[in-house]
mmCIF file of C-alpha atoms in Angstrom:
data_model
loop_
_atom_site.group_PDB
_atom_site.id
_atom_site.type_symbol
_atom_site.label_atom_id
_atom_site.label_comp_id
_atom_site.label_asym_id
_atom_site.label_seq_id
_atom_site.Cartn_x
_atom_site.Cartn_y
_atom_site.Cartn_z
ATOM 1 C CA MET A 262 -0.515 -16.193 19.385
ATOM 2 C CA SER A 263 -0.477 -12.578 18.163
ATOM 3 C CA VAL A 264 -2.046 -11.442 14.935
ATOM 4 C CA LYS A 265 0.613 -10.995 12.244
ATOM 5 C CA VAL A 266 0.199 -8.361 9.555
ATOM 6 C CA ALA A 267 2.445 -8.013 6.500
ATOM 7 C CA VAL A 268 3.265 -4.413 5.543
ATOM 8 C CA ILE A 269 4.407 -4.095 1.935
ATOM 9 C CA LEU A 270 6.749 -1.154 1.364
ATOM 10 C CA SER A 271 7.834 0.331 -1.973
ATOM 11 C CA GLY A 272 10.903 2.356 -1.096
ATOM 12 C CA CYS A 273 11.346 5.443 1.058
ATOM 13 C CA GLY A 274 9.873 8.811 0.097
ATOM 14 C CA PHE A 275 6.502 9.676 -1.348
ATOM 15 C CA LEU A 276 7.673 10.680 -4.839
ATOM 16 C CA ASP A 277 9.582 7.479 -5.607
ATOM 17 C CA GLY A 278 8.807 5.008 -2.815
ATOM 18 C CA ALA A 279 6.565 4.461 0.176
ATOM 19 C CA GLU A 280 4.935 7.514 1.753
ATOM 20 C CA ILE A 281 6.750 7.701 5.083
ATOM 21 C CA HIS A 282 3.924 9.135 7.189
ATOM 22 C CA GLU A 283 1.477 6.556 5.892
ATOM 23 C CA ALA A 284 3.909 3.719 6.482
ATOM 24 C CA VAL A 285 4.821 4.819 10.004
ATOM 25 C CA MET A 286 1.218 5.535 10.992
ATOM 26 C CA THR A 287 0.191 2.143 9.671
ATOM 27 C CA LEU A 288 2.889 0.423 11.752
ATOM 28 C CA TYR A 289 1.884 2.543 14.796
ATOM 29 C CA ALA A 290 -1.802 1.783 14.453
ATOM 30 C CA LEU A 291 -1.298 -1.945 14.039
ATOM 31 C CA GLN A 292 1.123 -2.269 16.935
ATOM 32 C CA LYS A 293 -1.124 -0.084 19.121
ATOM 33 C CA LEU A 294 -3.945 -2.536 18.366
ATOM 34 C CA GLY A 295 -1.729 -5.430 19.461
ATOM 35 C CA ALA A 296 -0.723 -6.809 16.052
ATOM 36 C CA GLU A 297 2.758 -7.946 15.112
ATOM 37 C CA THR A 298 3.989 -6.178 11.954
ATOM 38 C CA ILE A 299 6.263 -7.830 9.432
ATOM 39 C CA CYS A 300 7.708 -5.597 6.696
ATOM 40 C CA PHE A 301 8.389 -6.805 3.161
ATOM 41 C CA ALA A 302 9.563 -5.135 -0.062
ATOM 42 C CA PRO A 303 10.539 -6.419 -3.513
ATOM 43 C CA ASN A 304 14.260 -6.654 -4.198
ATOM 44 C CA ILE A 305 14.186 -4.598 -7.378
ATOM 45 C CA GLU A 306 15.559 -1.338 -8.727
ATOM 46 C CA GLN A 307 13.387 1.735 -8.260
ATOM 47 C CA SER A 308 11.627 3.103 -11.302
ATOM 48 C CA ASP A 309 13.346 6.437 -10.730
ATOM 49 C CA VAL A 310 15.004 8.513 -8.011
ATOM 50 C CA ILE A 311 13.511 11.883 -7.047
ATOM 51 C CA ASN A 312 15.193 14.736 -5.206
ATOM 52 C CA HIS A 313 12.484 15.444 -2.638
ATOM 53 C CA LEU A 314 13.725 18.993 -2.129
ATOM 54 C CA THR A 315 13.466 20.051 -5.766
ATOM 55 C CA LYS A 316 10.878 17.413 -6.822
ATOM 56 C CA GLN A 317 13.097 16.694 -9.854
ATOM 57 C CA THR A 318 14.338 13.355 -11.164
ATOM 58 C CA VAL A 319 17.967 12.671 -10.324
ATOM 59 C CA PRO A 320 19.591 11.482 -13.582
ATOM 60 C CA ASN A 321 21.759 8.359 -13.587
ATOM 61 C CA GLU A 322 21.071 7.513 -9.935
ATOM 62 C CA ARG A 323 19.845 4.039 -9.033
ATOM 63 C CA ARG A 324 18.361 2.797 -5.756
ATOM 64 C CA ASN A 325 17.025 -0.557 -4.605
ATOM 65 C CA VAL A 326 13.446 -0.784 -3.305
ATOM 66 C CA LEU A 327 14.262 -3.308 -0.575
ATOM 67 C CA ILE A 328 17.275 -1.378 0.652
ATOM 68 C CA GLU A 329 15.383 1.922 0.713
ATOM 69 C CA SER A 330 12.380 0.351 2.434
ATOM 70 C CA ALA A 331 14.750 -0.887 5.150
ATOM 71 C CA ARG A 332 15.137 2.758 6.232
ATOM 72 C CA ILE A 333 11.506 2.797 7.353
ATOM 73 C CA ALA A 334 11.631 -0.727 8.804
ATOM 74 C CA ARG A 335 14.870 0.000 10.728
ATOM 75 C CA GLY A 336 16.495 -2.863 8.819
ATOM 76 C CA ASN A 337 13.918 -5.408 9.979
ATOM 77 C CA ILE A 338 12.530 -6.303 6.548
ATOM 78 C CA THR A 339 12.293 -9.334 4.269
ATOM 79 C CA ASN A 340 12.524 -9.789 0.502
ATOM 80 C CA LEU A 341 8.947 -10.041 -0.767
ATOM 81 C CA ALA A 342 9.974 -13.044 -2.853
ATOM 82 C CA GLU A 343 10.076 -14.998 0.443
ATOM 83 C CA PHE A 344 6.486 -14.035 1.435
ATOM 84 C CA ASP A 345 4.203 -16.883 2.483
ATOM 85 C CA PRO A 346 0.521 -15.942 2.974
ATOM 86 C CA ASN A 347 0.144 -18.850 5.395
ATOM 87 C CA ASN A 348 2.406 -17.047 7.867
ATOM 88 C CA VAL A 349 0.324 -13.858 8.278
ATOM 89 C CA HIS A 350 -3.288 -12.974 9.042
ATOM 90 C CA ALA A 351 -3.598 -9.763 6.981
ATOM 91 C CA MET A 352 -1.679 -7.450 4.660
ATOM 92 C CA VAL A 353 -1.352 -3.662 4.259
ATOM 93 C CA LEU A 354 0.011 -1.603 1.362
ATOM 94 C CA PRO A 355 0.807 2.011 2.396
ATOM 95 C CA GLY A 356 0.751 4.549 -0.407
ATOM 96 C CA GLY A 357 3.337 6.758 -2.043
ATOM 97 C CA PHE A 358 4.220 6.866 -5.732
ATOM 98 C CA GLY A 359 6.364 3.787 -5.169
ATOM 99 C CA ALA A 360 3.136 1.798 -5.264
ATOM 100 C CA ALA A 361 2.387 3.192 -8.723
ATOM 101 C CA LYS A 362 6.036 3.119 -9.962
ATOM 102 C CA ASN A 363 7.741 0.164 -8.247
ATOM 103 C CA LEU A 364 4.995 -2.197 -7.126
ATOM 104 C CA SER A 365 3.172 -1.635 -10.423
ATOM 105 C CA SER A 366 3.409 0.402 -13.620
ATOM 106 C CA PHE A 367 0.219 2.364 -12.892
ATOM 107 C CA ALA A 368 2.030 5.721 -12.922
ATOM 108 C CA SER A 369 3.122 5.224 -16.548
ATOM 109 C CA GLU A 370 0.510 2.837 -17.983
ATOM 110 C CA GLY A 371 -2.677 3.586 -16.076
ATOM 111 C CA ALA A 372 -5.462 1.097 -16.665
ATOM 112 C CA GLU A 373 -3.125 -1.059 -18.722
ATOM 113 C CA CYS A 374 -0.649 -1.391 -15.891
ATOM 114 C CA SER A 375 1.172 -4.556 -14.854
ATOM 115 C CA ILE A 376 1.995 -5.600 -11.286
ATOM 116 C CA ASN A 377 5.455 -6.632 -10.102
ATOM 117 C CA PRO A 378 5.479 -10.471 -10.064
ATOM 118 C CA ASP A 379 6.374 -10.757 -6.336
ATOM 119 C CA VAL A 380 3.694 -8.243 -5.409
ATOM 120 C CA GLU A 381 1.134 -10.040 -7.546
ATOM 121 C CA SER A 382 2.059 -13.411 -6.062
ATOM 122 C CA ALA A 383 1.811 -12.065 -2.516
ATOM 123 C CA ILE A 384 -1.583 -10.420 -2.966
ATOM 124 C CA LYS A 385 -3.018 -13.355 -4.907
ATOM 125 C CA GLY A 386 -1.859 -15.594 -2.104
ATOM 126 C CA MET A 387 -3.871 -13.553 0.345
ATOM 127 C CA ILE A 388 -6.883 -13.626 -1.944
ATOM 128 C CA SER A 389 -6.688 -17.409 -2.364
ATOM 129 C CA LEU A 390 -6.730 -17.882 1.430
ATOM 130 C CA ASN A 391 -9.544 -15.315 1.895
ATOM 131 C CA LYS A 392 -7.339 -13.107 4.072
ATOM 132 C CA PRO A 393 -7.936 -9.367 4.406
ATOM 133 C CA VAL A 394 -5.863 -6.687 2.711
ATOM 134 C CA ALA A 395 -5.784 -2.905 3.235
ATOM 135 C CA ALA A 396 -4.554 -0.364 0.685
ATOM 136 C CA LEU A 397 -3.890 3.298 1.448
ATOM 137 C CA CYS A 398 -3.625 6.372 -0.782
ATOM 138 C CA ILE A 399 -2.733 5.349 -4.413
ATOM 139 C CA SER A 400 -2.061 1.693 -3.555
ATOM 140 C CA PRO A 401 -5.695 0.708 -4.346
ATOM 141 C CA ALA A 402 -4.491 0.990 -7.962
ATOM 142 C CA VAL A 403 -2.290 -2.043 -7.331
ATOM 143 C CA VAL A 404 -5.066 -4.167 -5.861
ATOM 144 C CA ALA A 405 -7.628 -3.036 -8.448
ATOM 145 C CA ARG A 406 -5.800 -5.108 -11.054
ATOM 146 C CA LEU A 407 -5.886 -8.267 -8.941
ATOM 147 C CA TYR A 408 -9.351 -8.428 -7.335
ATOM 148 C CA ASP A 409 -12.585 -9.362 -9.000
ATOM 149 C CA SER A 410 -14.745 -6.205 -9.229
ATOM 150 C CA PRO A 411 -13.466 -4.578 -6.018
ATOM 151 C CA THR A 412 -15.149 -1.649 -4.279
ATOM 152 C CA LEU A 413 -12.519 0.860 -3.107
ATOM 153 C CA THR A 414 -11.534 4.494 -2.716
ATOM 154 C CA ILE A 415 -8.698 6.839 -3.560
ATOM 155 C CA GLY A 416 -10.577 9.859 -2.209
ATOM 156 C CA GLN A 417 -11.846 12.552 -4.606
ATOM 157 C CA ASP A 418 -9.553 12.423 -7.599
ATOM 158 C CA THR A 419 -12.015 12.021 -10.428
ATOM 159 C CA ALA A 420 -9.494 11.153 -13.132
ATOM 160 C CA THR A 421 -7.814 8.424 -11.053
ATOM 161 C CA ALA A 422 -11.180 7.089 -9.908
ATOM 162 C CA LEU A 423 -12.292 6.797 -13.560
ATOM 163 C CA THR A 424 -9.085 4.894 -14.402
ATOM 164 C CA LEU A 425 -9.737 2.455 -11.556
ATOM 165 C CA GLU A 426 -13.296 1.975 -12.751
ATOM 166 C CA THR A 427 -11.896 1.230 -16.250
ATOM 167 C CA MET A 428 -9.909 -1.545 -14.493
ATOM 168 C CA GLY A 429 -13.137 -3.049 -13.177
ATOM 169 C CA ALA A 430 -13.346 -1.415 -9.753
ATOM 170 C CA THR A 431 -16.281 0.424 -8.189
ATOM 171 C CA HIS A 432 -15.044 3.722 -6.672
ATOM 172 C CA GLU A 433 -16.592 5.495 -3.640
ATOM 173 C CA THR A 434 -15.731 9.148 -2.937
ATOM 174 C CA THR A 435 -14.357 9.674 0.539
ATOM 175 C CA GLY A 436 -12.918 12.363 2.809
ATOM 176 C CA HIS A 437 -10.306 12.452 5.561
ATOM 177 C CA GLY A 438 -10.272 9.391 7.772
ATOM 178 C CA GLU A 439 -13.071 7.666 5.908
ATOM 179 C CA VAL A 440 -12.739 3.998 5.053
ATOM 180 C CA VAL A 441 -14.359 1.891 2.334
ATOM 181 C CA VAL A 442 -14.839 -1.782 3.218
ATOM 182 C CA ASP A 443 -15.449 -4.383 0.514
ATOM 183 C CA ARG A 444 -16.554 -7.263 2.717
ATOM 184 C CA THR A 445 -16.920 -9.652 -0.206
ATOM 185 C CA ASN A 446 -13.273 -9.285 -1.111
ATOM 186 C CA LYS A 447 -12.075 -8.478 2.423
ATOM 187 C CA LEU A 448 -10.537 -5.284 1.069
ATOM 188 C CA VAL A 449 -10.139 -2.048 3.092
ATOM 189 C CA THR A 450 -9.156 1.274 1.499
ATOM 190 C CA THR A 451 -8.692 4.850 2.695
ATOM 191 C CA PRO A 452 -7.469 7.985 0.789
ATOM 192 C CA CYS A 453 -4.738 9.466 3.041
ATOM 193 C CA TYR A 454 -2.490 11.762 0.900
ATOM 194 C CA MET A 455 -4.666 11.384 -2.176
ATOM 195 C CA LEU A 456 -6.350 14.267 -0.387
ATOM 196 C CA ASP A 457 -4.745 17.529 0.855
ATOM 197 C CA ALA A 458 -3.959 16.002 4.240
ATOM 198 C CA THR A 459 -2.145 16.741 7.466
ATOM 199 C CA VAL A 460 -0.234 14.183 9.564
ATOM 200 C CA PRO A 461 -3.177 13.895 11.991
ATOM 201 C CA ASP A 462 -5.422 13.164 8.997
ATOM 202 C CA ILE A 463 -3.071 10.366 7.949
ATOM 203 C CA ALA A 464 -3.005 8.982 11.480
ATOM 204 C CA ARG A 465 -6.797 8.957 11.639
ATOM 205 C CA GLY A 466 -7.150 7.246 8.286
ATOM 206 C CA ALA A 467 -4.545 4.626 9.128
ATOM 207 C CA GLU A 468 -6.028 3.884 12.548
ATOM 208 C CA ASN A 469 -9.580 3.625 11.170
ATOM 209 C CA ALA A 470 -8.465 1.362 8.331
ATOM 210 C CA MET A 471 -6.385 -0.881 10.584
ATOM 211 C CA GLU A 472 -9.206 -1.243 13.104
ATOM 212 C CA VAL A 473 -11.495 -2.476 10.330
ATOM 213 C CA LEU A 474 -8.836 -4.681 8.772
ATOM 214 C CA LEU A 475 -8.316 -6.615 12.005
ATOM 215 C CA THR A 476 -12.049 -7.256 12.357
ATOM 216 C CA LEU A 477 -12.037 -9.009 8.972
ATOM 217 C CA ILE A 478 -9.588 -11.680 10.093
ATOM 218 C CA ASP A 479 -11.422 -15.029 10.169
ATOM 219 C CA ASP A 480 -14.691 -13.132 9.519
#
């Protein structure tokens, strides 16, 4: 029986959804390592819609997180409300501002943020079963709210790191491809595009994080 890993997406596009390079490199790394990937996303409206050419908000436009995430998953994706932690061995949250806007309210509320109920239920389900979770880029902000005193990284952004520490996390400064492993919580984090990164940097970070994640299964 193959190892099954849930990949939680937050839309499609780094300014208002999942960061595409991080999501794709995560899927690539996991499948290269022999894992079966299962994509999920919440069936909710995006916080906003951004024109990725101009970097400006598109007024009066609405998009659905599950539908947009299906672009990355090639349509093979499930509503996160149907997630059952008993059916997977591990979970990954790629980054992108969708993690801070759609999966949580971190982008607007910082340390006082709330987590989408389906996201919270899914992650807490993994925690309750002592199953490992990986978070890339800004998505450690999501898990910081749900774990008990986690150790994690978002790279070298001092202001964001301080906000995460206000939420009860311990932050470790990292560079390209580096991974922080909280073995107590079975939590793996890596900075990816929280740094000024290239696609090979993202690939290296994703591969390193996924390699460690899989070692934590049944550890």
